[in-house]
């Protein structure tokens, strides 16, 4: 299986606490070969530490940084 990079965006709305993937999902995806970056957030329902303990890489870099050119970018749809 090819390596797949996944990037979870933080949300700009301070009242947005949802997340597209929870730490348990991160563990499962890493087991099958994903490399997962989580954009740091103080608003998300799960802490950066919880994601880090699940194996994700916490970053302050934005999704449009060149590091993530080949990543699948995931976020919450805002209406």
mmCIF file of C-alpha atoms in Angstrom:
data_model
loop_
_atom_site.group_PDB
_atom_site.id
_atom_site.type_symbol
_atom_site.label_atom_id
_atom_site.label_comp_id
_atom_site.label_asym_id
_atom_site.label_seq_id
_atom_site.Cartn_x
_atom_site.Cartn_y
_atom_site.Cartn_z
ATOM 1 C CA UNK A 1 0.000 0.000 0.000
ATOM 2 C CA UNK A 2 1.388 3.451 -0.849
ATOM 3 C CA UNK A 3 1.963 5.898 1.973
ATOM 4 C CA UNK A 4 -0.971 8.274 2.306
ATOM 5 C CA UNK A 5 -0.591 11.617 4.049
ATOM 6 C CA UNK A 6 -3.677 12.933 5.799
ATOM 7 C CA UNK A 7 -4.027 16.463 7.171
ATOM 8 C CA UNK A 8 -6.791 17.469 9.589
ATOM 9 C CA UNK A 9 -7.452 21.215 9.530
ATOM 10 C CA UNK A 10 -8.318 23.208 12.594
ATOM 11 C CA UNK A 11 -11.468 25.242 12.260
ATOM 12 C CA UNK A 12 -11.458 29.034 12.356
ATOM 13 C CA UNK A 13 -14.809 29.319 14.134
ATOM 14 C CA UNK A 14 -14.070 29.396 17.894
ATOM 15 C CA UNK A 15 -17.419 27.741 18.575
ATOM 16 C CA UNK A 16 -16.576 24.766 16.335
ATOM 17 C CA UNK A 17 -15.588 21.800 18.502
ATOM 18 C CA UNK A 18 -16.292 18.990 16.027
ATOM 19 C CA UNK A 19 -13.579 17.011 14.318
ATOM 20 C CA UNK A 20 -13.707 14.716 11.286
ATOM 21 C CA UNK A 21 -11.629 11.993 12.972
ATOM 22 C CA UNK A 22 -11.196 11.053 16.615
ATOM 23 C CA UNK A 23 -7.942 9.778 18.174
ATOM 24 C CA UNK A 24 -9.101 6.148 17.933
ATOM 25 C CA UNK A 25 -9.537 6.587 14.156
ATOM 26 C CA UNK A 26 -6.015 7.994 13.994
ATOM 27 C CA UNK A 27 -4.582 4.879 15.680
ATOM 28 C CA UNK A 28 -6.391 2.607 13.233
ATOM 29 C CA UNK A 29 -5.300 4.584 10.163
ATOM 30 C CA UNK A 30 -1.674 4.695 11.293
ATOM 31 C CA UNK A 31 -1.719 0.902 11.744
ATOM 32 C CA UNK A 32 -2.490 0.505 8.043
ATOM 33 C CA UNK A 33 0.150 2.961 6.867
ATOM 34 C CA UNK A 34 -1.252 6.484 6.979
ATOM 35 C CA UNK A 35 0.871 9.406 8.134
ATOM 36 C CA UNK A 36 -1.421 11.887 9.835
ATOM 37 C CA UNK A 37 -0.855 15.556 10.544
ATOM 38 C CA UNK A 38 -3.202 17.438 12.866
ATOM 39 C CA UNK A 39 -3.257 21.225 12.736
ATOM 40 C CA UNK A 40 -3.032 22.421 16.329
ATOM 41 C CA UNK A 41 -6.288 23.646 17.869
ATOM 42 C CA UNK A 42 -7.408 24.807 21.304
ATOM 43 C CA UNK A 43 -11.093 24.595 20.316
ATOM 44 C CA UNK A 44 -11.402 21.008 19.129
ATOM 45 C CA UNK A 45 -13.190 18.534 21.435
ATOM 46 C CA UNK A 46 -10.029 16.371 21.558
ATOM 47 C CA UNK A 47 -6.733 17.930 22.606
ATOM 48 C CA UNK A 48 -3.559 18.033 20.567
ATOM 49 C CA UNK A 49 -2.014 15.744 23.191
ATOM 50 C CA UNK A 50 -4.720 13.108 22.650
ATOM 51 C CA UNK A 51 -3.982 13.103 18.927
ATOM 52 C CA UNK A 52 -0.244 13.022 19.541
ATOM 53 C CA UNK A 53 -0.640 10.063 21.896
ATOM 54 C CA UNK A 54 -2.608 8.318 19.143
ATOM 55 C CA UNK A 55 0.404 8.732 16.832
ATOM 56 C CA UNK A 56 -0.446 11.880 14.855
ATOM 57 C CA UNK A 57 2.032 14.645 14.112
ATOM 58 C CA UNK A 58 0.848 17.989 15.513
ATOM 59 C CA UNK A 59 1.661 20.991 13.325
ATOM 60 C CA UNK A 60 1.114 24.732 13.273
ATOM 61 C CA UNK A 61 1.596 24.788 9.497
ATOM 62 C CA UNK A 62 -1.417 25.589 7.333
ATOM 63 C CA UNK A 63 -2.908 23.100 4.893
ATOM 64 C CA UNK A 64 -1.548 25.038 1.910
ATOM 65 C CA UNK A 65 2.091 24.654 3.037
ATOM 66 C CA UNK A 66 4.179 22.803 0.421
ATOM 67 C CA UNK A 67 4.723 19.988 2.919
ATOM 68 C CA UNK A 68 1.095 18.972 2.366
ATOM 69 C CA UNK A 69 0.973 19.126 -1.451
ATOM 70 C CA UNK A 70 0.328 15.378 -1.628
ATOM 71 C CA UNK A 71 -1.863 15.138 1.465
ATOM 72 C CA UNK A 72 -5.560 14.474 1.676
ATOM 73 C CA UNK A 73 -6.930 17.550 3.489
ATOM 74 C CA UNK A 74 -9.919 17.023 5.792
ATOM 75 C CA UNK A 75 -11.995 19.587 7.692
ATOM 76 C CA UNK A 76 -15.515 20.298 8.858
ATOM 77 C CA UNK A 77 -17.930 21.847 6.348
ATOM 78 C CA UNK A 78 -19.176 25.214 7.551
ATOM 79 C CA UNK A 79 -22.667 26.285 6.491
#
